[in-house]
Amino acid sequence: GENVEQHPSTLSVQEGDSAVIKCTYSDSASNYFPWYKQELGKRPQLIIDIRSNVGEKKDQRIAVTLNKTAKHFSLHITETQPEDSAVYFCAAKLTGYALNFGKGTSLLVTP
Amino acid sequence: DAMVIQNPRYQVTQFGKPVTLSCSQTLNHNVMYWYQQKSSQAPKLLFHYYDKDFNNEADTPDNFQSRRPNTSFCFLDIRSPGLGDAAMYLCATSRVGNEQFFGPGTRLTVL
C-alpha cells in the first residue's frame, strides 16, 4: 500500500518568514495530493491540493509543488502569520482508494 | 449550511459499554469514511463505504463496526470500548477522486 513520509515533525519560524513542509510517497500511481490544516481540537481542513498532471499550484500565500519523478511534494507558506500555527498533514491518494496521511508537522509561528 | 454533521460532539461512555456515533451529510457524496485520531497523531482510517460497499482496513479491530443505511447517514458502533479507544472520531465524505470533507468530530472519553 501507499506510504507517506512527512518532514519535519515540528517547525518553528518567525512571523513573516517562509515555511516549507516536505512529503514523499511510495506508490507512483498516486494521483491526488491534498494538504490539510488542523487547529487544536478542530477538524482537518483542506488548504490546497494538487493532482498528478500539475507540477505547481498557488493560492495566495500557499503553494504546493509536485515532483512525480522523485515522488515528493512540498507545501510552501510565505509571509507566515501567527494564525498559520497549526498541525499540517499531507496525504496521497490513488483513485478509488482512501487518503494516506503523513504523520503531520506542527508549525509554530512566533510574533 | 453544515455539510458533514457528527453527533454527539462529545461522548462519555464506560469501559465495555457499547456506544454509537453518527454522521450525516448534505453533500450527496457517495463515499463516507470513519477515522480515529489520537492526540498528536494523523487520522487513521478505520473503514469506508463506496456507496453501499463496505471496505474495512486490515488493522481495524473487530470491536469497531459500521452501518450505512442510506446515502446521507453512516454510523460507527464500538461494541466494547476500552481505554485505548478514547480518541477523536472523524467522519469524512467525498465523491470518488475528489477532496474529502471532514466533519467536526466526536470526542470519545472512556471511563
mmCIF file of C-alpha atoms in Angstrom, chain A residues 32 36 38 41-46 49 51 89 93 95-99 101-104, chain B residues 4 33 35 37 40-43 45 48 88 90 96-104 107:
data_model
loop_
_atom_site.group_PDB
_atom_site.id
_atom_site.type_symbol
_atom_site.label_atom_id
_atom_site.label_comp_id
_atom_site.label_asym_id
_atom_site.label_seq_id
_atom_site.Cartn_x
_atom_site.Cartn_y
_atom_site.Cartn_z
ATOM 1 C CA TYR A 32 -4.065 13.287 -5.779
ATOM 2 C CA TYR A 36 -4.836 19.712 5.461
ATOM 3 C CA GLN A 38 -5.756 21.151 11.694
ATOM 4 C CA GLY A 41 -9.495 20.432 18.759
ATOM 5 C CA LYS A 42 -10.843 21.137 15.273
ATOM 6 C CA ARG A 43 -11.377 19.159 12.113
ATOM 7 C CA PRO A 44 -8.748 18.885 9.365
ATOM 8 C CA GLN A 45 -9.465 21.470 6.710
ATOM 9 C CA LEU A 46 -8.240 21.290 3.149
ATOM 10 C CA ASP A 49 -4.406 20.210 -3.265
ATOM 11 C CA ARG A 51 -3.207 16.446 -8.990
ATOM 12 C CA PHE A 89 -0.937 16.937 7.198
ATOM 13 C CA LYS A 93 -4.349 9.043 -2.857
ATOM 14 C CA THR A 95 -8.318 6.873 -7.489
ATOM 15 C CA GLY A 96 -10.795 4.590 -5.773
ATOM 16 C CA TYR A 97 -8.822 4.388 -2.547
ATOM 17 C CA ALA A 98 -8.780 6.412 0.660
ATOM 18 C CA LEU A 99 -6.271 9.069 1.648
ATOM 19 C CA PHE A 101 -1.814 10.689 5.600
ATOM 20 C CA GLY A 102 1.660 11.713 6.644
ATOM 21 C CA LYS A 103 2.309 11.919 10.381
ATOM 22 C CA GLY A 104 1.885 15.682 10.471
ATOM 23 C CA VAL B 4 -20.869 16.939 7.374
ATOM 24 C CA TYR B 33 -15.144 7.412 5.821
ATOM 25 C CA TYR B 35 -11.188 7.901 11.002
ATOM 26 C CA GLN B 37 -7.436 10.328 15.599
ATOM 27 C CA SER B 40 -0.654 14.338 18.167
ATOM 28 C CA GLN B 41 -1.260 11.680 15.531
ATOM 29 C CA ALA B 42 -2.575 11.632 11.995
ATOM 30 C CA PRO B 43 -6.123 10.456 11.325
ATOM 31 C CA LEU B 45 -8.694 5.219 8.559
ATOM 32 C CA HIS B 48 -15.081 3.481 4.339
ATOM 33 C CA MET B 88 -11.459 11.865 18.306
ATOM 34 C CA LEU B 90 -13.793 11.906 12.394
ATOM 35 C CA VAL B 96 -14.660 9.412 -5.937
ATOM 36 C CA GLY B 97 -11.390 11.104 -6.843
ATOM 37 C CA ASN B 98 -12.253 14.401 -5.193
ATOM 38 C CA GLU B 99 -11.421 16.133 -1.944
ATOM 39 C CA GLN B 100 -12.585 14.808 1.378
ATOM 40 C CA PHE B 101 -14.712 16.961 3.650
ATOM 41 C CA PHE B 102 -14.366 16.253 7.333
ATOM 42 C CA GLY B 103 -16.999 16.581 9.988
ATOM 43 C CA PRO B 104 -16.242 18.338 13.299
ATOM 44 C CA ARG B 107 -14.504 13.279 21.147
#
